[in-house]
Amino acid sequence: FSSTTPIKATLFPGDGIGPEIAESVKQVFTAADVAIEWDEHYVSTEVDPRTNSFLTWESLQSVLDNKVGLKGPMATPIGKGHRSLNLTLRKELNLYANVRPCYSLPGYKTRYDDVDLITIRENTEGEYSGLEHQVVKGVVESIKIITRKASMRVAEYAFLYAKTHGRTKVSAIHKANIMQKTDGLFLQCCDEVAEKYPEIEYEKVVIDNCCMMLVKNPALFDVLVMPNLYGDIISDLCAGLVGGLGLTPSCNIGEDGIALAEAVHGSAPDIAGKNLANPTALLLSGVMMLRHLKLNKQAEQIHSAIINTIAEGKYRTADLGGTSTTTEFTKAICDHL
Amino acid sequence: FSSTTPIKATLFPGDGIGPEIAESVKQVFTAADVAIEWDEHYVSTEVDPRTNSFLTWESLQSVLDNKVGLKGPMATPIGKGHRSLNLTLRKELNLYANVRPCYSLPGYKTRYDDVDLITIRENTEGEYSGLEHQVVKGVVESIKIITRKASMRVAEYAFLYAKTHGRTKVSAIHKANIMQKTDGLFLQCCDEVAEKYPEIEYEKVVIDNCCMMLVKNPALFDVLVMPNLYGDIISDLCAGLVGGLGLTPSCNIGEDGIALAEAVHGSAPDIAGKNLANPTALLLSGVMMLRHLKLNKQAEQIHSAIINTIAEGKYRTADLGGTSTTTEFTKAICDHL
Ligand SMILES: CC(C)[C@H](C(=O)O)[C@@H](O)C(=O)O
Ligand SMILES: CC(C)[C@H](C(=O)O)[C@@H](O)C(=O)O
């Protein structure tokens, strides 16, 4: 890619505060002269029978065509008989790995300093199989599925990520002392891949112990790879260490080089449309997207502008203790560029 | 019970450091004049066919007879084809609720002050069903089971606990946005029980969000009730907030009034027999056992002696940054009585 021929990227502004924070990303990218042509798709108000969700087939196709995209929050309606939008995306686009870096933001104080963790979550199976049934009244079961295919590809991704990002250690998180077959298979795949990376330190950590050690001393960890549900839990825990989901980016990796960056916080309907939302998580996700596109110079510029704006502390949104509007905060970032 | 007629209680010293920390409990209880007659049972080196584990049938029977007991750590051998000792106890004795208070110990500093949480874990089902199989090579599944019976009894226990312990709020932790049927049934049971306790605040929190909020601001929570695996994870996380499993007690509640208090940390084979282990978790579990027996005065005396010894800081074991042996630390507690 040359940075003057615009790259087409799908944009899902999403629900609630989504459109406002997506607007912030567009402004910051423009200010940084990023040659992205946004292919915008809104969440529909009608269920599309081809996806059995509010996400239309055209929206999915756009990501398949562009191979790169950015996604705001989409509300997951509970118990309406159609699929969650997030899950539809992950499954239909085969977004097999969810990468969530959690690092302390300079200038934004939490109880933890110098956190620098990468959680890599298997994104397609495990407890998210969608297979559940009532055996008899009062007895229900859910099926957790672990496959060699999905475990191998996420393990491969995690070790390759560690190697190409100068990381030194991968921890595989599991509960194989209880789920010997499912989590056992996941670990076996991690073991196999680890052998091909003798330069990367490798360890296996039981999820309960992992959570205890993360809150006691997050510096013990570097890259963490795990099945779907544990990834859901641990990535939120890690985000909490550095301030919460409003500050942490994520990127979903699919086959054929697809990358869909995503702010994983909620759609915050209570503050939607009020110019109060914090666009940081979506902006940092946008930065991950730029890095994926090898637009490293602009990624770094935007990243620094965000970090510096927060560190200076003059313009912060209410969730970070400030009084700035989304627009003011966005302008401050643009001024840093 | 009169405090002069000795009460018979089962004692499982357990593996590794178990015998040393159990010795500490015996000494402290003697120093406090607690009229307990210990009925000691060691973990066997042979598998008992009636339990399919190293735990003998006689040991189980002892708890059923005494209705009260204290348990040290038991190593869970992985993949040997017989049942985990901890699971054998929970299933055979129908220990349906695991109560783990996590509170900041005065004088022992962590990143968090004034933590005061009670996690109540369903202890018999969920992902711990033991049902797993290989569908085809490379595809395995585990079955998670949730029943109305087990969910109701743990929910009942949690609300009754809250009410009788002056607690004001119960949070039910779940992932019903993904496991609508299993976690949905668990929540429905909590909803039903909550209606009978209008004076107790009740909320439902998704597990990933719960973990994020716990590390950001544990004061948001009070009593937490949840299915087995989430309880395993969250109770360790909460223990981490106040210093780890070496400092937090637990008690398993069964039907017919059975209570088996338990230190849930590992058996630490590396330091076993070296007089280095920290007996605090087992001691505080012993205190929970005394409270269960309504020996409240002695429970408080022993509790204060432990807390004061740690707070003074002169005698601390190595895990707390001190240089005391188990014996020295134990003696210091006895001296406080
Ligand atoms: C909204 C929910 C379905 C989703 C998940 O459980 O994966 C969210 O928590 C996430 O982490 O992206
Ligand atoms: C040792 C293990 C089987 C056990 C569990 O998973 O329940 C432990 O982590 C616990 O919390 O008591």
XYZ file of C-alpha atoms and ligand atoms in Angstrom:
698
model
C 0.000 0.000 0.000
C 1.132 3.542 -0.619
C -0.187 6.027 1.886
C -1.561 8.228 -0.871
C -3.829 5.661 -2.562
C -6.643 5.419 -0.029
C -7.138 2.037 1.590
C -10.740 0.953 1.888
C -11.698 -0.101 5.416
C -15.072 -1.134 6.783
C -16.401 0.983 9.637
C -19.150 -0.220 11.944
C -19.945 2.777 14.143
C -22.272 0.511 16.142
C -25.018 1.385 18.625
C -25.369 3.908 21.415
C -22.240 6.029 21.731
C -20.797 4.222 18.678
C -21.484 6.932 16.069
C -19.948 9.665 18.263
C -16.732 7.815 18.969
C -16.513 6.689 15.323
C -16.750 10.362 14.347
C -13.832 11.059 16.665
C -11.744 8.382 14.916
C -12.571 9.825 11.505
C -11.492 13.300 12.611
C -8.244 12.117 14.188
C -7.383 9.991 11.145
C -8.057 12.939 8.865
C -5.915 15.222 11.028
C -3.094 12.659 10.802
C -3.484 12.444 7.010
C -4.254 8.742 7.066
C -5.354 7.673 3.603
C -8.294 5.527 4.638
C -11.555 5.492 2.753
C -14.232 4.393 5.208
C -16.886 1.981 4.005
C -19.517 2.637 6.665
C -22.147 0.118 7.715
C -24.705 0.700 10.407
C -26.337 -1.966 12.522
C -29.760 -2.602 11.071
C -33.064 -2.407 12.890
C -34.314 -5.523 11.063
C -33.098 -9.082 11.454
C -31.369 -10.252 8.263
C -32.424 -13.883 7.717
C -29.055 -14.732 6.143
C -27.219 -13.892 9.364
C -30.152 -14.379 11.767
C -29.048 -11.129 13.394
C -29.334 -7.371 13.027
C -26.102 -7.502 11.127
C -26.785 -7.610 7.421
C -25.070 -9.847 4.951
C -23.788 -6.781 3.059
C -21.989 -5.588 6.200
C -20.225 -8.899 6.570
C -19.360 -8.932 2.885
C -17.761 -5.528 3.215
C -15.226 -6.877 5.747
C -14.564 -9.898 3.533
C -13.879 -7.561 0.596
C -11.843 -4.914 2.419
C -10.129 -7.411 4.711
C -9.799 -4.709 7.313
C -12.257 -2.854 9.498
C -13.014 -1.010 12.694
C -15.991 -1.741 14.892
C -17.722 0.261 17.612
C -19.938 -1.224 20.327
C -22.963 -3.246 19.300
C -25.585 -3.967 21.920
C -26.225 -7.688 22.362
C -29.957 -8.170 22.830
C -30.574 -11.030 25.280
C -32.935 -13.874 24.595
C -34.586 -12.652 21.405
C -33.945 -15.859 19.480
C -31.440 -14.358 17.069
C -27.698 -14.280 17.267
C -25.596 -11.761 19.114
C -24.009 -9.303 16.690
C -20.550 -9.807 18.133
C -20.835 -13.555 17.807
C -22.225 -13.291 14.290
C -19.159 -11.340 13.254
C -16.728 -13.696 14.947
C -18.302 -16.827 13.565
C -19.244 -15.722 10.064
C -15.905 -14.006 9.460
C -13.957 -16.757 11.205
C -12.260 -14.212 13.459
C -10.305 -16.825 15.322
C -8.097 -14.715 17.578
C -8.930 -11.682 19.668
C -5.848 -9.701 20.645
C -6.160 -7.292 23.568
C -3.127 -5.348 24.691
C -3.495 -3.920 28.206
C -0.857 -1.432 29.206
C -0.694 1.345 31.757
C -1.392 4.698 30.140
C 1.269 7.170 31.196
C -0.424 9.864 33.215
C -3.520 7.865 34.018
C -3.002 6.438 37.492
C -4.464 3.176 38.681
C -3.326 0.876 41.488
C -0.924 -0.755 39.042
C 2.131 0.714 37.308
C 3.825 -0.557 34.210
C 1.244 -3.152 33.266
C 2.069 -4.492 29.823
C 0.065 -7.559 28.926
C -1.250 -9.069 25.721
C -4.231 -11.389 26.011
C -4.937 -13.569 23.002
C -8.317 -15.207 23.116
C -9.647 -18.062 21.019
C -12.700 -16.445 19.561
C -14.912 -19.058 17.920
C -15.668 -22.032 20.169
C -15.458 -23.257 23.798
C -18.465 -22.268 25.917
C -19.556 -20.050 23.013
C -20.743 -23.027 20.955
C -24.362 -21.988 21.304
C -25.258 -25.609 22.079
C -27.531 -25.826 25.079
C -30.540 -27.858 25.990
C -32.860 -28.801 28.772
C -32.401 -32.467 29.709
C -35.477 -32.570 31.925
C -37.258 -29.728 33.650
C -34.799 -28.159 36.070
C -31.739 -29.731 34.456
C -30.014 -27.887 31.626
C -26.686 -28.349 29.939
C -24.335 -26.330 27.771
C -21.703 -27.890 25.596
C -18.176 -26.572 25.464
C -16.320 -27.547 22.311
C -12.583 -27.468 21.834
C -11.078 -28.455 18.507
C -7.541 -29.096 17.504
C -7.967 -26.819 14.503
C -9.044 -23.731 16.439
C -6.599 -24.372 19.272
C -3.661 -24.791 16.886
C -4.384 -21.633 14.950
C -4.739 -19.448 18.029
C -1.628 -20.994 19.611
C 0.305 -20.415 16.365
C -0.939 -16.854 16.318
C 0.085 -16.235 19.936
C 3.634 -17.502 19.515
C 4.098 -15.712 16.215
C 2.768 -12.548 17.827
C 5.196 -12.923 20.736
C 8.112 -13.443 18.379
C 7.304 -10.600 16.010
C 6.520 -8.156 18.829
C 9.659 -8.705 20.889
C 7.805 -10.544 23.631
C 9.620 -13.201 25.639
C 6.987 -15.382 27.260
C 3.671 -17.067 26.467
C 1.392 -18.387 29.231
C -1.335 -20.836 28.253
C -4.309 -20.447 30.596
C -6.514 -23.456 31.295
C -8.508 -25.517 33.765
C -7.241 -28.896 32.603
C -7.196 -30.225 36.164
C -10.985 -30.261 35.846
C -11.605 -30.328 32.089
C -8.879 -32.782 31.181
C -10.161 -33.523 27.705
C -11.194 -30.096 26.416
C -8.642 -27.880 28.095
C -6.228 -30.781 27.836
C -6.490 -30.646 24.032
C -5.995 -26.891 24.083
C -2.832 -27.289 26.163
C -1.528 -30.078 23.965
C -1.789 -27.755 20.960
C 0.035 -24.999 22.854
C 2.731 -27.507 23.848
C 3.231 -28.513 20.227
C 3.507 -24.956 18.989
C 5.781 -23.970 21.891
C 8.306 -26.552 20.743
C 8.756 -24.628 17.515
C 9.633 -21.478 19.477
C 12.455 -22.495 21.812
C 13.420 -18.822 22.214
C 10.026 -18.005 23.796
C 9.527 -18.992 27.428
C 6.387 -21.088 27.815
C 4.298 -21.933 30.875
C 0.867 -23.324 31.688
C -1.193 -21.597 34.366
C -4.522 -22.697 35.828
C -7.085 -19.929 35.348
C -7.935 -19.429 39.015
C -4.286 -19.100 39.931
C -3.730 -16.848 36.920
C -6.401 -14.407 38.158
C -4.904 -14.365 41.621
C -1.400 -13.718 40.290
C -2.623 -11.064 37.846
C -4.067 -8.950 40.641
C -1.066 -9.570 42.904
C 1.671 -9.054 40.352
C 0.769 -8.575 36.679
C 4.462 -8.255 35.795
C 4.669 -12.047 36.052
C 2.892 -12.290 32.695
C 3.603 -11.174 29.144
C 1.493 -12.822 26.407
C -1.452 -14.947 27.594
C -3.283 -17.332 25.259
C -6.484 -19.107 26.210
C -9.825 -20.621 25.235
C -12.768 -18.330 24.562
C -14.476 -17.948 27.955
C -11.244 -17.587 29.908
C -10.190 -14.965 27.379
C -13.433 -13.106 27.903
C -12.864 -13.066 31.662
C -9.124 -12.424 31.784
C -9.088 -9.725 29.137
C -11.632 -7.744 31.154
C -9.678 -8.320 34.352
C -6.507 -7.059 32.634
C -8.360 -4.051 31.262
C -9.472 -3.314 34.819
C -5.846 -3.165 35.961
C -5.179 -0.197 33.684
C -8.492 1.621 33.962
C -11.152 -0.386 32.174
C -12.552 -1.181 28.758
C -12.875 2.492 27.882
C -9.091 2.630 27.522
C -8.114 -0.701 25.983
C -8.111 -1.587 22.304
C -8.641 -4.936 20.658
C -8.265 -6.501 17.270
C -9.855 -9.649 15.863
C -7.750 -11.693 13.495
C -9.368 -13.867 10.865
C -8.227 -16.204 8.159
C -7.033 -14.793 4.804
C -5.440 -11.856 6.638
C -8.662 -10.284 7.831
C -8.352 -7.881 10.776
C -11.316 -6.279 12.504
C -10.287 -3.883 15.252
C -12.912 -3.372 17.910
C -13.701 -1.333 21.023
C -15.032 -3.969 23.385
C -16.797 -1.715 25.849
C -20.565 -1.384 25.886
C -22.730 0.957 23.863
C -23.549 3.073 26.973
C -27.103 3.985 25.906
C -27.464 6.257 28.972
C -24.938 8.778 27.632
C -25.495 8.192 23.898
C -25.923 11.336 21.821
C -24.753 13.579 24.675
C -21.199 14.203 23.456
C -19.854 12.668 26.666
C -18.366 9.384 25.460
C -14.673 8.584 25.701
C -13.413 7.554 22.243
C -10.037 6.240 23.519
C -10.712 2.511 23.147
C -11.961 2.930 19.571
C -9.094 5.289 18.717
C -6.502 2.860 20.089
C -8.259 0.057 18.199
C -7.901 2.225 15.092
C -4.192 2.439 15.852
C -4.044 -1.369 15.974
C -5.738 -1.423 12.584
C -3.129 0.976 11.192
C -0.322 -1.197 12.523
C -1.931 -4.194 10.876
C -1.856 -2.207 7.623
C 1.829 -1.450 8.279
C 1.032 2.278 8.483
C 3.367 2.358 11.448
C 4.403 5.995 11.270
C 0.854 7.285 11.438
C -0.062 4.665 14.023
C 2.709 5.964 16.294
C 1.770 9.603 15.723
C -1.852 9.023 16.625
C -0.922 6.788 19.552
C 1.364 9.464 21.010
C -1.249 12.173 20.509
C -3.834 10.130 22.463
C -1.423 9.212 25.247
C -0.139 12.765 25.576
C -3.603 14.266 25.666
C -4.630 11.924 28.484
C -1.319 12.399 30.315
C -1.566 16.201 30.198
C -4.914 15.842 31.880
C -6.360 19.139 30.659
C -8.854 17.471 28.353
C -10.391 14.331 29.717
C -13.879 12.901 29.438
C -16.021 12.368 32.535
C -15.174 8.646 32.905
C -11.543 9.711 33.486
C -12.526 12.374 35.976
C -12.521 15.275 33.487
C -15.189 17.576 32.134
C -14.409 17.538 28.412
C -16.895 16.599 25.759
C -16.061 13.971 23.159
C -15.516 16.795 20.670
C -13.157 18.744 22.937
C -11.109 15.668 23.738
C -10.947 14.778 20.035
C -9.845 18.295 19.130
C -7.118 18.161 21.780
C -5.790 14.954 20.203
C -5.860 16.527 16.742
C -3.965 19.533 18.114
C -1.240 17.177 19.341
C -0.714 15.779 15.876
C -22.972 -27.718 72.938
C -21.257 -26.782 76.159
C -17.667 -25.704 75.695
C -16.471 -28.245 78.258
C -17.855 -31.400 76.632
C -15.441 -31.813 73.738
C -16.933 -31.608 70.273
C -15.665 -34.208 67.865
C -14.427 -32.726 64.590
C -12.792 -34.433 61.640
C -9.320 -33.193 60.745
C -7.740 -33.854 57.358
C -4.189 -32.522 57.680
C -3.742 -33.227 53.966
C -0.591 -33.459 51.858
C 2.653 -31.499 51.699
C 2.636 -28.691 54.244
C -0.751 -29.929 55.511
C 0.486 -31.765 58.623
C 2.587 -28.771 59.750
C -0.189 -26.215 59.458
C -2.668 -28.653 61.028
C -0.278 -28.931 63.968
C -0.354 -25.166 64.250
C -4.166 -25.199 64.427
C -4.115 -27.856 67.127
C -1.698 -25.821 69.209
C -3.619 -22.577 68.821
C -6.936 -24.274 69.636
C -5.380 -25.853 72.724
C -3.951 -22.505 73.825
C -7.410 -20.978 73.432
C -8.989 -23.798 75.432
C -11.270 -24.871 72.609
C -12.923 -28.117 73.552
C -12.485 -29.913 70.254
C -11.538 -33.556 70.002
C -9.885 -34.048 66.631
C -10.725 -37.146 64.651
C -7.701 -37.201 62.331
C -7.697 -38.798 58.908
C -4.745 -38.786 56.567
C -4.921 -38.975 52.802
C -4.159 -42.524 51.816
C -1.472 -43.707 49.418
C -3.863 -46.304 47.944
C -6.948 -45.682 45.848
C -10.082 -46.703 47.737
C -12.406 -48.381 45.199
C -15.501 -47.082 47.012
C -14.502 -43.470 46.392
C -12.255 -44.101 43.360
C -9.787 -41.721 44.991
C -7.057 -41.622 47.612
C -9.701 -40.546 50.043
C -10.985 -43.530 51.958
C -14.590 -44.236 52.710
C -13.840 -44.116 56.467
C -12.599 -40.536 56.091
C -15.799 -39.486 54.393
C -17.854 -41.315 56.997
C -16.073 -39.413 59.738
C -17.348 -36.083 58.361
C -20.840 -37.509 57.987
C -20.756 -38.628 61.624
C -19.126 -35.536 63.153
C -20.895 -33.115 60.796
C -17.991 -30.741 61.143
C -14.387 -30.813 60.015
C -11.269 -28.969 58.958
C -9.278 -29.799 55.869
C -5.731 -28.949 54.812
C -4.486 -28.979 51.219
C -4.778 -32.187 49.213
C -2.772 -32.482 46.030
C -4.956 -33.188 42.989
C -3.114 -35.700 40.807
C -3.836 -34.944 37.134
C -4.938 -37.540 34.655
C -4.511 -40.685 36.734
C -8.007 -41.982 36.053
C -9.268 -41.509 39.589
C -11.137 -38.642 41.103
C -9.641 -35.502 42.540
C -9.728 -35.576 46.329
C -11.333 -32.174 46.576
C -14.055 -33.155 44.141
C -14.623 -36.467 45.885
C -15.285 -34.611 49.120
C -17.572 -32.064 47.530
C -19.603 -34.608 45.603
C -19.780 -37.452 48.101
C -20.575 -35.166 51.024
C -22.870 -32.977 48.948
C -20.967 -29.870 49.994
C -23.122 -27.592 47.942
C -21.817 -24.158 48.890
C -18.263 -22.938 49.291
C -18.058 -19.734 51.313
C -14.894 -17.671 51.029
C -14.635 -14.407 52.910
C -11.900 -12.130 51.553
C -11.074 -9.158 53.712
C -8.048 -6.922 54.088
C -5.906 -8.017 57.011
C -5.073 -4.983 59.141
C -1.342 -4.479 58.979
C -0.798 -6.526 55.847
C -0.649 -4.044 52.981
C -1.755 -4.813 49.459
C -2.835 -2.457 46.677
C -6.357 -2.564 48.103
C -7.640 -1.264 51.433
C -10.801 -2.272 53.209
C -11.724 -5.189 50.964
C -14.603 -7.055 52.538
C -16.146 -9.589 50.184
C -17.909 -12.907 50.582
C -17.880 -15.241 47.590
C -20.367 -18.072 47.677
C -19.699 -20.717 45.087
C -21.958 -23.508 43.924
C -19.749 -26.482 44.570
C -21.170 -29.572 42.907
C -21.980 -29.053 39.222
C -21.449 -26.685 36.272
C -18.220 -27.318 34.358
C -17.245 -29.716 37.165
C -19.661 -32.402 35.923
C -16.812 -34.651 34.864
C -18.654 -35.331 31.600
C -16.331 -35.020 28.642
C -15.824 -36.920 25.459
C -14.088 -36.912 22.141
C -16.616 -36.483 19.314
C -14.112 -37.278 16.576
C -10.344 -36.999 16.659
C -9.474 -33.363 17.281
C -12.958 -32.434 18.512
C -13.720 -32.784 22.214
C -16.561 -31.550 24.340
C -17.263 -30.974 28.021
C -20.728 -30.728 29.425
C -21.714 -28.041 31.893
C -24.754 -28.927 33.957
C -26.899 -26.519 35.887
C -29.838 -27.769 37.906
C -32.629 -25.955 39.594
C -32.015 -27.923 42.770
C -28.365 -26.960 43.179
C -28.951 -23.390 42.064
C -31.828 -22.885 44.484
C -29.966 -24.237 47.479
C -26.873 -22.126 46.887
C -29.004 -19.030 46.208
C -30.981 -19.689 49.397
C -27.753 -20.097 51.278
C -26.310 -16.848 49.909
C -29.313 -14.720 50.813
C -29.663 -16.312 54.235
C -25.953 -15.735 54.787
C -26.302 -12.088 53.788
C -29.242 -11.599 56.112
C -27.736 -13.351 59.120
C -24.338 -11.681 58.696
C -25.541 -8.097 58.387
C -24.732 -7.898 54.690
C -26.776 -5.632 52.458
C -26.272 -6.811 48.895
C -26.063 -10.005 46.865
C -24.635 -10.024 43.333
C -25.370 -13.036 41.139
C -22.500 -13.586 38.714
C -23.219 -15.171 35.351
C -22.604 -15.295 31.611
C -26.237 -15.648 30.592
C -25.720 -13.441 27.548
C -23.848 -16.429 26.108
C -25.172 -19.395 28.106
C -28.802 -18.369 28.185
C -30.140 -21.736 29.282
C -27.618 -22.839 31.909
C -26.659 -19.528 33.442
C -30.187 -18.361 32.694
C -31.563 -21.065 34.997
C -29.047 -20.115 37.678
C -30.164 -16.482 37.479
C -33.827 -17.397 37.524
C -33.279 -19.247 40.803
C -31.445 -16.238 42.246
C -34.293 -13.992 41.099
C -36.836 -16.190 42.869
C -34.912 -16.266 46.115
C -34.177 -12.538 45.952
C -37.908 -11.842 46.014
C -38.100 -13.376 49.464
C -35.442 -10.958 50.723
C -36.701 -7.502 49.794
C -34.372 -5.962 52.408
C -31.287 -7.268 50.565
C -30.186 -5.371 47.464
C -29.872 -7.725 44.504
C -28.077 -7.337 41.198
C -26.909 -9.502 38.306
C -23.420 -8.967 36.959
C -21.812 -10.592 33.929
C -18.620 -12.371 34.977
C -16.238 -10.479 32.704
C -17.576 -7.153 33.914
C -17.504 -8.406 37.498
C -13.774 -9.187 37.228
C -13.063 -5.775 35.763
C -15.035 -4.005 38.500
C -13.484 -6.133 41.254
C -9.975 -5.013 40.338
C -11.070 -1.418 39.801
C -13.251 -1.036 42.871
C -13.970 -4.064 45.060
C -16.086 -1.904 47.382
C -18.859 -2.153 44.765
C -19.508 -5.714 45.917
C -20.594 -7.389 49.123
C -21.833 -10.997 48.821
C -21.289 -12.684 45.424
C -23.043 -15.924 44.492
C -22.219 -17.908 41.370
C -21.947 -21.212 39.550
C -18.982 -23.477 40.250
C -16.349 -22.414 37.685
C -16.988 -18.685 38.109
C -16.709 -19.209 41.849
C -13.401 -20.955 41.401
C -12.088 -18.027 39.365
C -13.564 -15.132 41.304
C -12.732 -16.458 44.741
C -9.066 -16.681 43.750
C -9.184 -13.211 42.233
C -10.689 -11.845 45.472
C -8.074 -13.666 47.532
C -5.431 -12.002 45.369
C -6.786 -8.567 46.306
C -5.951 -9.154 49.966
C -2.729 -11.121 49.611
C -3.527 -14.555 48.231
C -4.804 -17.976 49.206
C -2.325 -18.241 52.055
C -4.404 -15.704 53.966
C -8.006 -16.504 53.104
C -10.238 -19.082 54.763
C -13.079 -21.064 53.317
C -15.872 -23.281 54.510
C -17.912 -25.837 52.591
C -21.535 -26.191 53.566
C -23.387 -29.436 53.022
C -26.856 -30.746 53.620
C -27.895 -31.874 57.122
C -25.831 -29.066 58.621
C -22.446 -30.400 57.580
C -19.605 -27.866 57.508
C -16.106 -28.647 56.281
C -13.747 -25.699 56.629
C -10.826 -25.775 54.241
C -7.600 -23.972 53.362
C -7.797 -23.778 49.585
C -4.156 -23.097 48.827
C -1.862 -25.790 47.439
C 0.124 -28.380 49.328
C 3.426 -26.600 48.499
C 5.555 -29.765 48.266
C 8.694 -27.651 47.761
C 8.606 -26.332 51.324
C 6.882 -29.303 52.980
C 8.516 -30.532 56.181
C 10.759 -27.461 56.435
C 8.794 -25.579 59.099
C 8.312 -22.671 56.662
C 4.594 -22.858 55.834
C 2.140 -20.116 56.713
C -0.767 -21.654 58.677
C -2.975 -18.533 58.443
C -5.496 -19.828 55.884
C -6.047 -23.049 57.822
C -6.224 -21.171 61.129
C -8.795 -18.729 59.764
C -10.705 -21.689 58.310
C -10.644 -23.165 61.798
C -12.145 -19.903 63.045
C -14.951 -20.290 60.493
C -15.525 -23.790 61.832
C -15.781 -22.448 65.378
C -18.293 -19.815 64.299
C -20.312 -22.539 62.613
C -20.294 -24.359 65.972
C -21.417 -21.098 67.621
C -18.207 -21.008 69.657
C -18.130 -17.325 68.886
C -16.099 -16.130 71.854
C -13.200 -18.437 71.131
C -13.516 -17.781 67.409
C -13.076 -14.048 68.053
C -10.170 -14.578 70.436
C -8.261 -16.721 67.983
C -9.138 -14.417 65.085
C -7.790 -11.377 66.943
C -4.639 -13.211 67.947
C -3.911 -14.127 64.306
C -4.668 -10.633 63.011
C -2.635 -8.943 65.735
C 0.352 -11.203 65.211
C 0.394 -10.431 61.493
C -0.252 -6.715 62.087
C 2.614 -6.398 64.594
C 4.855 -7.786 61.907
C 7.519 -9.174 64.250
C 6.642 -12.776 63.488
C 5.764 -13.465 59.909
C 6.461 -16.418 57.648
C 8.542 -16.013 54.486
C 5.549 -15.695 52.130
C 4.627 -12.496 54.012
C 8.158 -11.158 53.849
C 9.208 -12.360 57.311
C 11.728 -14.906 58.565
C 9.695 -16.808 61.157
C 9.223 -20.536 61.094
C 5.745 -22.039 61.285
C 6.439 -22.880 64.926
C 7.563 -19.360 65.840
C 4.568 -17.780 64.142
C 2.257 -20.258 65.891
C 3.840 -19.536 69.255
C 3.411 -15.792 68.690
C -0.307 -16.343 68.088
C -0.605 -18.472 71.224
C 1.164 -15.735 73.178
C -1.483 -13.271 72.008
C -4.267 -15.407 73.421
C -20.959 -8.916 24.606
C -20.404 -10.306 24.811
C -21.180 -11.305 24.003
C -18.907 -10.356 24.481
C -18.350 -11.730 24.789
O -18.757 -12.410 25.742
O -17.443 -12.147 24.086
C -18.053 -9.309 25.214
O -18.011 -9.543 26.585
C -16.653 -9.316 24.657
O -15.699 -9.643 25.391
O -16.485 -9.004 23.480
C -7.726 -28.013 43.023
C -8.934 -27.692 42.194
C -9.595 -28.944 41.685
C -9.927 -26.808 42.966
C -11.096 -26.400 42.102
O -10.957 -26.171 40.895
O -12.187 -26.275 42.646
C -9.313 -25.543 43.592
O -8.913 -24.646 42.621
C -10.307 -24.896 44.515
O -10.731 -23.760 44.252
O -10.674 -25.516 45.508
